[in-house]
Structures are given as structure tokens and as C-alpha cells.
mmCIF file of N, CA and C in Angstrom:
data_model
loop_
_atom_site.group_PDB
_atom_site.id
_atom_site.type_symbol
_atom_site.label_atom_id
_atom_site.label_comp_id
_atom_site.label_asym_id
_atom_site.label_seq_id
_atom_site.Cartn_x
_atom_site.Cartn_y
_atom_site.Cartn_z
ATOM 1 N N MET A 1 39.701 -73.119 -35.314
ATOM 2 C CA MET A 1 38.710 -72.799 -34.300
ATOM 3 C C MET A 1 39.376 -72.504 -32.955
ATOM 4 N N SER A 2 40.538 -73.062 -32.715
ATOM 5 C CA SER A 2 41.196 -72.854 -31.428
ATOM 6 C C SER A 2 41.701 -71.421 -31.273
ATOM 7 N N GLY A 3 41.882 -70.701 -32.376
ATOM 8 C CA GLY A 3 42.342 -69.320 -32.299
ATOM 9 C C GLY A 3 41.233 -68.345 -31.941
ATOM 10 N N VAL A 4 39.979 -68.790 -31.948
ATOM 11 C CA VAL A 4 38.833 -67.928 -31.667
ATOM 12 C C VAL A 4 38.580 -67.806 -30.164
ATOM 13 N N TRP A 5 38.907 -68.833 -29.406
ATOM 14 C CA TRP A 5 38.579 -68.865 -27.979
ATOM 15 C C TRP A 5 39.187 -67.716 -27.172
ATOM 16 N N PRO A 6 40.399 -67.297 -27.423
ATOM 17 C CA PRO A 6 40.913 -66.149 -26.658
ATOM 18 C C PRO A 6 40.102 -64.867 -26.903
ATOM 19 N N TYR A 7 39.622 -64.689 -28.119
ATOM 20 C CA TYR A 7 38.807 -63.507 -28.426
ATOM 21 C C TYR A 7 37.439 -63.589 -27.736
ATOM 22 N N ILE A 8 36.876 -64.778 -27.747
ATOM 23 C CA ILE A 8 35.589 -64.968 -27.067
ATOM 24 C C ILE A 8 35.764 -64.757 -25.562
ATOM 25 N N ALA A 9 36.837 -65.290 -24.997
ATOM 26 C CA ALA A 9 37.104 -65.122 -23.570
ATOM 27 C C ALA A 9 37.335 -63.649 -23.226
ATOM 28 N N ALA A 10 37.877 -62.883 -24.152
ATOM 29 C CA ALA A 10 38.100 -61.456 -23.903
ATOM 30 C C ALA A 10 36.801 -60.661 -23.985
ATOM 31 N N LEU A 11 35.836 -61.125 -24.762
ATOM 32 C CA LEU A 11 34.581 -60.395 -24.936
ATOM 33 C C LEU A 11 33.524 -60.747 -23.890
ATOM 34 N N ILE A 12 33.638 -61.890 -23.261
ATOM 35 C CA ILE A 12 32.624 -62.321 -22.289
ATOM 36 C C ILE A 12 32.477 -61.336 -21.116
ATOM 37 N N PRO A 13 33.550 -60.842 -20.496
ATOM 38 C CA PRO A 13 33.351 -59.876 -19.397
ATOM 39 C C PRO A 13 32.637 -58.595 -19.851
ATOM 40 N N SER A 14 32.968 -58.102 -21.018
ATOM 41 C CA SER A 14 32.300 -56.897 -21.523
ATOM 42 C C SER A 14 30.827 -57.158 -21.787
ATOM 43 N N ALA A 15 30.514 -58.316 -22.323
ATOM 44 C CA ALA A 15 29.113 -58.663 -22.562
ATOM 45 C C ALA A 15 28.369 -58.807 -21.235
ATOM 46 N N GLY A 16 29.017 -59.366 -20.231
ATOM 47 C CA GLY A 16 28.387 -59.501 -18.916
ATOM 48 C C GLY A 16 28.111 -58.152 -18.275
ATOM 49 N N VAL A 17 29.059 -57.232 -18.359
ATOM 50 C CA VAL A 17 28.858 -55.892 -17.808
ATOM 51 C C VAL A 17 27.769 -55.165 -18.588
ATOM 52 N N GLY A 18 27.750 -55.338 -19.895
ATOM 53 C CA GLY A 18 26.691 -54.728 -20.708
ATOM 54 C C GLY A 18 25.320 -55.260 -20.330
ATOM 55 N N PHE A 19 25.236 -56.555 -20.084
ATOM 56 C CA PHE A 19 23.965 -57.151 -19.666
ATOM 57 C C PHE A 19 23.534 -56.614 -18.308
ATOM 58 N N LEU A 20 24.457 -56.500 -17.355
ATOM 59 C CA LEU A 20 24.121 -55.955 -16.036
ATOM 60 C C LEU A 20 23.666 -54.499 -16.139
ATOM 61 N N PHE A 21 24.332 -53.714 -16.986
ATOM 62 C CA PHE A 21 23.933 -52.324 -17.195
ATOM 63 C C PHE A 21 22.514 -52.257 -17.742
ATOM 64 N N TRP A 22 22.217 -53.087 -18.731
ATOM 65 C CA TRP A 22 20.876 -53.116 -19.327
ATOM 66 C C TRP A 22 19.833 -53.512 -18.279
ATOM 67 N N LEU A 23 20.164 -54.491 -17.453
ATOM 68 C CA LEU A 23 19.240 -54.964 -16.424
ATOM 69 C C LEU A 23 18.946 -53.863 -15.394
ATOM 70 N N VAL A 24 19.969 -53.156 -14.962
ATOM 71 C CA VAL A 24 19.783 -52.085 -13.978
ATOM 72 C C VAL A 24 18.948 -50.956 -14.566
ATOM 73 N N ILE A 25 19.260 -50.523 -15.772
ATOM 74 C CA ILE A 25 18.522 -49.422 -16.402
ATOM 75 C C ILE A 25 17.069 -49.827 -16.645
ATOM 76 N N LYS A 26 16.842 -51.053 -17.093
ATOM 77 C CA LYS A 26 15.478 -51.531 -17.329
ATOM 78 C C LYS A 26 14.667 -51.507 -16.045
ATOM 79 N N ASN A 27 15.250 -51.970 -14.946
ATOM 80 C CA ASN A 27 14.537 -51.982 -13.665
ATOM 81 C C ASN A 27 14.314 -50.574 -13.125
ATOM 82 N N MET A 28 15.246 -49.664 -13.364
ATOM 83 C CA MET A 28 15.049 -48.278 -12.941
ATOM 84 C C MET A 28 13.881 -47.643 -13.684
ATOM 85 N N ILE A 29 13.812 -47.859 -14.981
ATOM 86 C CA ILE A 29 12.725 -47.288 -15.781
ATOM 87 C C ILE A 29 11.392 -47.913 -15.386
ATOM 88 N N GLU A 30 11.381 -49.213 -15.171
ATOM 89 C CA GLU A 30 10.152 -49.894 -14.757
ATOM 90 C C GLU A 30 9.692 -49.413 -13.384
ATOM 91 N N GLY A 31 10.617 -49.232 -12.464
ATOM 92 C CA GLY A 31 10.272 -48.722 -11.141
ATOM 93 C C GLY A 31 9.724 -47.311 -11.205
ATOM 94 N N ASP A 32 10.308 -46.475 -12.057
ATOM 95 C CA ASP A 32 9.817 -45.109 -12.221
ATOM 96 C C ASP A 32 8.407 -45.112 -12.793
ATOM 97 N N ARG A 33 8.162 -45.988 -13.758
ATOM 98 C CA ARG A 33 6.831 -46.081 -14.360
ATOM 99 C C ARG A 33 5.798 -46.501 -13.314
ATOM 100 N N LYS A 34 6.142 -47.486 -12.493
ATOM 101 C CA LYS A 34 5.210 -47.946 -11.454
ATOM 102 C C LYS A 34 4.987 -46.868 -10.396
ATOM 103 N N GLU A 35 6.038 -46.126 -10.060
ATOM 104 C CA GLU A 35 5.896 -45.059 -9.070
ATOM 105 C C GLU A 35 4.989 -43.951 -9.594
ATOM 106 N N ARG A 36 5.139 -43.585 -10.865
ATOM 107 C CA ARG A 36 4.272 -42.559 -11.452
ATOM 108 C C ARG A 36 2.819 -43.030 -11.491
ATOM 109 N N LEU A 37 2.603 -44.302 -11.802
ATOM 110 C CA LEU A 37 1.249 -44.849 -11.829
ATOM 111 C C LEU A 37 0.636 -44.832 -10.430
ATOM 112 N N ALA A 38 1.396 -45.249 -9.435
ATOM 113 C CA ALA A 38 0.889 -45.249 -8.062
ATOM 114 C C ALA A 38 0.602 -43.828 -7.593
ATOM 115 N N HIS A 39 1.447 -42.886 -7.969
ATOM 116 C CA HIS A 39 1.233 -41.490 -7.572
ATOM 117 C C HIS A 39 -0.028 -40.930 -8.221
ATOM 118 N N SER A 40 -0.246 -41.232 -9.491
ATOM 119 C CA SER A 40 -1.450 -40.729 -10.163
ATOM 120 C C SER A 40 -2.709 -41.386 -9.592
ATOM 121 N N GLN A 41 -2.629 -42.663 -9.220
ATOM 122 C CA GLN A 41 -3.776 -43.322 -8.596
ATOM 123 C C GLN A 41 -4.066 -42.719 -7.229
ATOM 124 N N TRP A 42 -3.031 -42.395 -6.470
ATOM 125 C CA TRP A 42 -3.226 -41.780 -5.161
ATOM 126 C C TRP A 42 -3.834 -40.392 -5.325
ATOM 127 N N ASP A 43 -3.347 -39.619 -6.303
ATOM 128 C CA ASP A 43 -3.908 -38.288 -6.553
ATOM 129 C C ASP A 43 -5.379 -38.370 -6.933
ATOM 130 N N ALA A 44 -5.751 -39.383 -7.713
ATOM 131 C CA ALA A 44 -7.148 -39.535 -8.116
ATOM 132 C C ALA A 44 -8.020 -39.937 -6.923
ATOM 133 N N ALA A 45 -7.478 -40.725 -6.020
ATOM 134 C CA ALA A 45 -8.253 -41.185 -4.869
ATOM 135 C C ALA A 45 -8.340 -40.138 -3.761
ATOM 136 N N HIS A 46 -7.421 -39.191 -3.743
ATOM 137 C CA HIS A 46 -7.382 -38.162 -2.701
ATOM 138 C C HIS A 46 -7.418 -36.783 -3.355
ATOM 139 N N PRO A 47 -8.615 -36.312 -3.701
ATOM 140 C CA PRO A 47 -8.682 -34.992 -4.338
ATOM 141 C C PRO A 47 -8.216 -33.909 -3.365
ATOM 142 N N GLU A 48 -7.675 -32.863 -3.934
ATOM 143 C CA GLU A 48 -7.146 -31.776 -3.117
ATOM 144 C C GLU A 48 -8.291 -31.017 -2.463
ATOM 145 N N THR A 49 -8.197 -30.845 -1.176
ATOM 146 C CA THR A 49 -9.237 -30.117 -0.451
ATOM 147 C C THR A 49 -8.829 -28.653 -0.358
ATOM 148 N N PRO A 50 -9.804 -27.753 -0.393
ATOM 149 C CA PRO A 50 -9.453 -26.335 -0.294
ATOM 150 C C PRO A 50 -8.919 -26.025 1.103
ATOM 151 N N PRO A 51 -8.032 -25.064 1.207
ATOM 152 C CA PRO A 51 -7.480 -24.743 2.525
ATOM 153 C C PRO A 51 -8.548 -24.161 3.438
ATOM 154 N N VAL A 52 -8.470 -24.493 4.696
ATOM 155 C CA VAL A 52 -9.421 -24.003 5.691
ATOM 156 C C VAL A 52 -8.928 -22.647 6.173
ATOM 157 N N SER A 53 -9.826 -21.665 6.163
ATOM 158 C CA SER A 53 -9.412 -20.332 6.595
ATOM 159 C C SER A 53 -9.323 -20.287 8.112
ATOM 160 N N ASP A 54 -8.369 -19.561 8.589
ATOM 161 C CA ASP A 54 -8.155 -19.415 10.025
ATOM 162 C C ASP A 54 -8.817 -18.117 10.468
ATOM 163 N N ASN A 55 -9.925 -18.228 11.181
ATOM 164 C CA ASN A 55 -10.683 -17.054 11.611
ATOM 165 C C ASN A 55 -10.244 -16.547 12.978
ATOM 166 N N SER A 56 -9.175 -17.063 13.514
ATOM 167 C CA SER A 56 -8.746 -16.638 14.844
ATOM 168 C C SER A 56 -8.261 -15.191 14.839
ATOM 169 N N LYS A 57 -7.788 -14.694 13.710
ATOM 170 C CA LYS A 57 -7.349 -13.300 13.624
ATOM 171 C C LYS A 57 -8.539 -12.357 13.779
ATOM 172 N N ASP A 58 -9.685 -12.741 13.204
ATOM 173 C CA ASP A 58 -10.886 -11.917 13.290
ATOM 174 C C ASP A 58 -11.474 -11.942 14.695
ATOM 175 N N ALA A 59 -11.244 -12.989 15.448
ATOM 176 C CA ALA A 59 -11.818 -13.111 16.789
ATOM 177 C C ALA A 59 -11.156 -12.141 17.765
ATOM 178 N N ASP A 60 -9.922 -11.728 17.471
ATOM 179 C CA ASP A 60 -9.211 -10.810 18.358
ATOM 180 C C ASP A 60 -9.729 -9.382 18.261
ATOM 181 N N LYS A 61 -10.435 -9.042 17.218
ATOM 182 C CA LYS A 61 -10.893 -7.664 16.993
ATOM 183 C C LYS A 61 -12.095 -7.315 17.796
#
């Protein structure tokens, strides 16, 4: 059993970096999902209004 510890000690840093990578990617995807949801809710609450025509050009004639 004593011959296994050096291998375990060599794998722990790689496992830690892998865990950090997974954590960062998971939070990025979750943040993107929440941002898309908030954007769609804002779009639903604020319907697009038609552009207002500028009649100042006609007033000059």
C-alpha cells in the first residue's frame, strides 16, 4: 500500500485542476442561461414600439 501514495499524490493536482475547470464551465453555462431568461423576460415586459415618424421635413415645405 505504501507504493500507491506517490501515484495518488501525483494525481491530486490534476484532479483539483479538473474540478476547478468543471466548476468554472458550469457557472459560465448557468450564468448564460440566467442571462437569456432575464433578457426574454425583459423583452416580454417591454414590447417593441413602432418608430415615431419625424414630420419636421414636411413642415419646411
